[in-house]
Structure formats: structure tokens, C-alpha cells
mmCIF file with all atom_site columns, C-alpha atoms in Angstrom:
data_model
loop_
_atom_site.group_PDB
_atom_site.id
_atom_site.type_symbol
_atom_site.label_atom_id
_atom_site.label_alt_id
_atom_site.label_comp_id
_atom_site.label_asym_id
_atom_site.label_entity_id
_atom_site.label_seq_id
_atom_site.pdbx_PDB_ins_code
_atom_site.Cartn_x
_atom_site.Cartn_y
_atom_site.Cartn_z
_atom_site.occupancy
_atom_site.B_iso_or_equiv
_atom_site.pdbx_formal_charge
_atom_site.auth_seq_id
_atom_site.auth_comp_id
_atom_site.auth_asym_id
_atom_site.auth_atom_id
_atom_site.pdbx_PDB_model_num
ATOM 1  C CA . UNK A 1 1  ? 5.513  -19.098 -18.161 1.00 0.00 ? 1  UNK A CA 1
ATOM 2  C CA . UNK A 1 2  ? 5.099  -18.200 -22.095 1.00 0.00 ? 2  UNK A CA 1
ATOM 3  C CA . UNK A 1 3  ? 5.117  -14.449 -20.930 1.00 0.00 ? 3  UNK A CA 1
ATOM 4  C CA . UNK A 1 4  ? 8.474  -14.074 -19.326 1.00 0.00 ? 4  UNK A CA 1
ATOM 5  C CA . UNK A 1 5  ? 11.844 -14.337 -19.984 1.00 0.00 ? 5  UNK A CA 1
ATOM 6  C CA . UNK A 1 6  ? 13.324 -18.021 -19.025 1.00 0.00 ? 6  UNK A CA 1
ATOM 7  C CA . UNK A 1 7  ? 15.787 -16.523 -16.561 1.00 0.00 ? 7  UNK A CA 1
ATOM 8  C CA . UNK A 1 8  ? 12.950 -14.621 -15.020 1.00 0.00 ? 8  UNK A CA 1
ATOM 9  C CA . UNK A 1 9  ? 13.246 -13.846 -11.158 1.00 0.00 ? 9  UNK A CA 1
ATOM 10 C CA . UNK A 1 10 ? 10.336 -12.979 -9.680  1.00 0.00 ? 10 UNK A CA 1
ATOM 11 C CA . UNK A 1 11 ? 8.987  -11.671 -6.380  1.00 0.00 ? 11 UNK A CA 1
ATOM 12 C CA . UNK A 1 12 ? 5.767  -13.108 -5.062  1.00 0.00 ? 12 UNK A CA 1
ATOM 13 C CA . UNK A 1 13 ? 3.936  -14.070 -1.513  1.00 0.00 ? 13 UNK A CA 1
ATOM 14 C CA . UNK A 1 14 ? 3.215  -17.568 -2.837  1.00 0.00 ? 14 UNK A CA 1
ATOM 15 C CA . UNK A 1 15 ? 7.152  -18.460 -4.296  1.00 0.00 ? 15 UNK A CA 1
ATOM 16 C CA . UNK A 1 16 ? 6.388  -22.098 -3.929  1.00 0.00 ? 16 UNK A CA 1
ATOM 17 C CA . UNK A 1 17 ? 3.109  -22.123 -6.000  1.00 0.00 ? 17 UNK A CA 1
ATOM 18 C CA . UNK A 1 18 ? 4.475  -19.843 -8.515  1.00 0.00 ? 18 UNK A CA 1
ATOM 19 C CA . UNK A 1 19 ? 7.301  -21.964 -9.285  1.00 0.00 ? 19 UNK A CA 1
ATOM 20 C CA . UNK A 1 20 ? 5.883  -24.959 -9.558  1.00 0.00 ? 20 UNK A CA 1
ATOM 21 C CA . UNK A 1 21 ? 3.335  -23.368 -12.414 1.00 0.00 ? 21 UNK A CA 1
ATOM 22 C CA . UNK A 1 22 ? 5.627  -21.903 -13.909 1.00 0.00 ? 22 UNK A CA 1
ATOM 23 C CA . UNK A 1 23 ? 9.213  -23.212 -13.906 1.00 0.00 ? 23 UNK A CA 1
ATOM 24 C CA . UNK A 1 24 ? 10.324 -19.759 -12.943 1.00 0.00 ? 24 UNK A CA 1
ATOM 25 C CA . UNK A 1 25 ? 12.498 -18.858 -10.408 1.00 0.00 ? 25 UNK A CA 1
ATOM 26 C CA . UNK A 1 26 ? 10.929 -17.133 -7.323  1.00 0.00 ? 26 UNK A CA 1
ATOM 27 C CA . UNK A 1 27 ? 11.573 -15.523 -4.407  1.00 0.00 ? 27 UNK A CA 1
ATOM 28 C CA . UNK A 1 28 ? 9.685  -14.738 -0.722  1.00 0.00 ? 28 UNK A CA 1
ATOM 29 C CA . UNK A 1 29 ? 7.915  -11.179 -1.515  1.00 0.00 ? 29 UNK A CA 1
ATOM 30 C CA . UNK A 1 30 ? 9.416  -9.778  2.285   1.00 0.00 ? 30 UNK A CA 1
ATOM 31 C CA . UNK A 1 31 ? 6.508  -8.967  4.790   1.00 0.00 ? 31 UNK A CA 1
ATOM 32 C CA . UNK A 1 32 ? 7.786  -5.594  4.796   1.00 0.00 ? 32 UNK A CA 1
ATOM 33 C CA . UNK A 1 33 ? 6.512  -1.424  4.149   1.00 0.00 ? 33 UNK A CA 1
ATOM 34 C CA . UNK A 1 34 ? 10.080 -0.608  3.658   1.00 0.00 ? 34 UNK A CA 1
ATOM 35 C CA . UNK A 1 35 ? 11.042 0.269   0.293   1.00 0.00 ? 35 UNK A CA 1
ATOM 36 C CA . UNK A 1 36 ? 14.661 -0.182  1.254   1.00 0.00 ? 36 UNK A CA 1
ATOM 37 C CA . UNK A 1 37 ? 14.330 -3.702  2.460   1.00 0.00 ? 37 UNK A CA 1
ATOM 38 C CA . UNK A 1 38 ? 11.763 -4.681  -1.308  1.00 0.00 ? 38 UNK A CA 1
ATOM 39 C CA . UNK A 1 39 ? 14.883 -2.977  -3.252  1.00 0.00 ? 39 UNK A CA 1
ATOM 40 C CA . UNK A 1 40 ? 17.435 -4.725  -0.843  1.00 0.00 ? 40 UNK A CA 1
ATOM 41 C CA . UNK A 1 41 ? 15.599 -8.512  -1.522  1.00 0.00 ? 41 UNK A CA 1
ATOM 42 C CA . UNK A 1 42 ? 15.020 -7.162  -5.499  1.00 0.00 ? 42 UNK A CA 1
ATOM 43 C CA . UNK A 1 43 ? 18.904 -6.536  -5.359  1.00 0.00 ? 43 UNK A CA 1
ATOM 44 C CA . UNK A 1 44 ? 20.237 -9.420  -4.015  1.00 0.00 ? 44 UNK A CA 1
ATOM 45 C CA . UNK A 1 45 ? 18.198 -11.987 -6.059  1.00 0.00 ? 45 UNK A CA 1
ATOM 46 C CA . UNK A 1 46 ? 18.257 -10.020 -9.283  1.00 0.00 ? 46 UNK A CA 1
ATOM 47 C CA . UNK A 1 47 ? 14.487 -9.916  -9.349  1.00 0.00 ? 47 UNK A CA 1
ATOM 48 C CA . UNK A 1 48 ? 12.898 -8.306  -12.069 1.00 0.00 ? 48 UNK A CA 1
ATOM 49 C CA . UNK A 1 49 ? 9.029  -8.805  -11.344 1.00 0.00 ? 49 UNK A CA 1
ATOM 50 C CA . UNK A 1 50 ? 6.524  -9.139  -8.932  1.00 0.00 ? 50 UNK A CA 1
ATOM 51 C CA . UNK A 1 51 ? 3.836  -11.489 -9.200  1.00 0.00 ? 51 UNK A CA 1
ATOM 52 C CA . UNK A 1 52 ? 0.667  -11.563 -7.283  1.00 0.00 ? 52 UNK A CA 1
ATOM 53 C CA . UNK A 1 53 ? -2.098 -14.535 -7.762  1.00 0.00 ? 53 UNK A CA 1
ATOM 54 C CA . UNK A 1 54 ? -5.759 -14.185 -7.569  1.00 0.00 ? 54 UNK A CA 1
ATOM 55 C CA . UNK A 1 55 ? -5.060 -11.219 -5.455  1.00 0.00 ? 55 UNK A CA 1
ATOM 56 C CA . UNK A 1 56 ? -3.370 -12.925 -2.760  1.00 0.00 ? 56 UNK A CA 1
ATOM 57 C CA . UNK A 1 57 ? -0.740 -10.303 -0.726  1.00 0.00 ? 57 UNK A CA 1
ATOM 58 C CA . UNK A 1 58 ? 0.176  -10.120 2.785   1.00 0.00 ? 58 UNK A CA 1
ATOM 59 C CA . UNK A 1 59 ? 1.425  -6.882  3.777   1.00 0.00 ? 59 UNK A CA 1
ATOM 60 C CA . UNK A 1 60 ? -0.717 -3.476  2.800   1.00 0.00 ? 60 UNK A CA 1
ATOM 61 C CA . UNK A 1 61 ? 2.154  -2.218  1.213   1.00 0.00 ? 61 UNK A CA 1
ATOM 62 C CA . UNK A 1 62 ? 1.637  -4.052  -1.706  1.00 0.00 ? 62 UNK A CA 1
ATOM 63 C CA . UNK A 1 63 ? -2.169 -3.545  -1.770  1.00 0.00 ? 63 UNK A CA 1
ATOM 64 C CA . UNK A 1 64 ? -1.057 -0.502  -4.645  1.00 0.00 ? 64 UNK A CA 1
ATOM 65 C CA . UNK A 1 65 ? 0.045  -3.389  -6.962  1.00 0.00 ? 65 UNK A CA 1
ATOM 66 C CA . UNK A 1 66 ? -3.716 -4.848  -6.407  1.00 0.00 ? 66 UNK A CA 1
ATOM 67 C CA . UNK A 1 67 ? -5.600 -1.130  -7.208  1.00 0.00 ? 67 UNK A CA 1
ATOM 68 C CA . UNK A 1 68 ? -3.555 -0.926  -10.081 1.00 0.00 ? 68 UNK A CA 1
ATOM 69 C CA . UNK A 1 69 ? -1.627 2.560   -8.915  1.00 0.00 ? 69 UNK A CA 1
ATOM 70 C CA . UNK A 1 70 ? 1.405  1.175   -9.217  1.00 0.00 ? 70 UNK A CA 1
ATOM 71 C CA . UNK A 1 71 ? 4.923  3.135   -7.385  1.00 0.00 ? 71 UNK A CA 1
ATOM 72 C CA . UNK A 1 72 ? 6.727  5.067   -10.177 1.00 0.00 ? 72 UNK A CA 1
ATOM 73 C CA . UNK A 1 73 ? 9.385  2.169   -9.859  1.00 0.00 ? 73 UNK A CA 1
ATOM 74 C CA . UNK A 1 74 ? 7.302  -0.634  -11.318 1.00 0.00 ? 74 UNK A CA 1
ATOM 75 C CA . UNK A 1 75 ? 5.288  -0.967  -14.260 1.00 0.00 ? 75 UNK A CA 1
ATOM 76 C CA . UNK A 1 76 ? 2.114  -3.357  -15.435 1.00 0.00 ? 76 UNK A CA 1
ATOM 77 C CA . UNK A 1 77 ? 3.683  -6.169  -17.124 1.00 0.00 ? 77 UNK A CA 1
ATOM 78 C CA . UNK A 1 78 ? 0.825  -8.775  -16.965 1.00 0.00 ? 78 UNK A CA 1
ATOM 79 C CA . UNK A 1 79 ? -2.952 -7.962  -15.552 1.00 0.00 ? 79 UNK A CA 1
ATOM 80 C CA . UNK A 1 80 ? -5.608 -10.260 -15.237 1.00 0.00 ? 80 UNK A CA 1
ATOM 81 C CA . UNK A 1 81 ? -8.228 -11.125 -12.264 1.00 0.00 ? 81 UNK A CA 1
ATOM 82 C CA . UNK A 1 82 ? -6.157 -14.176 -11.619 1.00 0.00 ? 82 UNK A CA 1
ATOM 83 C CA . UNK A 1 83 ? -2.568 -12.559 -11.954 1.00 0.00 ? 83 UNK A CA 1
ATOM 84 C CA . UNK A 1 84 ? -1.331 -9.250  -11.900 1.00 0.00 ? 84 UNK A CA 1
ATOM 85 C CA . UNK A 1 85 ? 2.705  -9.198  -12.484 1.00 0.00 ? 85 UNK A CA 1
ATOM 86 C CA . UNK A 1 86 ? 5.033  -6.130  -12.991 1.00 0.00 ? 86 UNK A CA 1
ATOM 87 C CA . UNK A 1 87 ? 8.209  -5.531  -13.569 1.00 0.00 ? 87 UNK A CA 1
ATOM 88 C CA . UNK A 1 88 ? 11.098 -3.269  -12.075 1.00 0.00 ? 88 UNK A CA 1
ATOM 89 C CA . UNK A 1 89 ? 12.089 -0.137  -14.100 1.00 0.00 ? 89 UNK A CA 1
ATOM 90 C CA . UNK A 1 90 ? 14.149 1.549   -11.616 1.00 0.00 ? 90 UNK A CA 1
ATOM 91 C CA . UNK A 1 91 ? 15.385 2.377   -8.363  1.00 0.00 ? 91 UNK A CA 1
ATOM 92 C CA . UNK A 1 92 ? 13.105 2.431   -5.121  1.00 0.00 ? 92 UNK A CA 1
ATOM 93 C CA . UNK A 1 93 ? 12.825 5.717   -3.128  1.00 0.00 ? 93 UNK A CA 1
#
């Protein structure tokens, strides 16, 4: 919670869990390997992270966030073997 912004949105599979640690706003990570529907759901919500705990994700797509070669759209904002969280820096392709 220290590590990001109080009006922090973030994307994660476990919204609920994250919240409740943190005070943060979350949102449903979508079960999705569309980029168009992750930058739809980022859009709407005005997310500007993605958080993943202890490894935890439940669509492939995301399993680049886990091996640490990230999409050129996000960068590492927070990495440790219980949480890994980065942020948005621009538009999905």
C-alpha cells in the first residue's frame, strides 16, 4: 500500500484479496489473450497497474508478467517472489 499512489487502480486475478491488503482499488484482471479487451478493461477503470500475488494468474497471457519479459506497454514497478506489480506506460497493440 506504501508503494502506490492512494488513488491507485489496479488490475489483478485476486481483486478481492488485493483490496482488502491494501486499501487500493482493484479491478477483475479479464480472462482474456486479447490485448484489445486488457486495454478496453485498463480504459474504462482508469487502471494504471497490474498486480500479480505469489505468482497466482489465470490466463497464459499474462504468464510474460511472471518471466519478467514484460510487453513494451508495461513496465516493472514492484518485483518480489510474493508480488510482482507493473504499471501502464502506453497504449496496447
Amino acid at each position: 500500500a506504501k508503494m502506490l499512489p492512494a488513488d491507485a487502480i489496479v488490475l489483478t486475478p485476486d481483486p478481492w484479496e488485493f483490496a482488502f491488503l491494501t486499501r487500493r482499488k482493484s479491478i477483475m484482471l479479464p480472462y482474456t489473450d486479447k490485448p484489445a479487451v486488457l486495454e478496453a478493461i485498463r480504459d474504462r477503470y482508469a487502471a494504471g497497474y497490474i498486480a500479480i500475488i505469489n505468482g497466482r494468474i489465470r490466463h497464459p497471457f499474462y504468464e510474460p508478467i511472471i518471466s519478467g519479459s514484460l510487453p513494451e506497454y508495461l513496465e516493472p514497478f514492484y518485483v518480489s517472489k510474493e508480488l510482482i506489480v507493473v504499471k501502464f506506460k502506453a497504449p496496447l497493440k
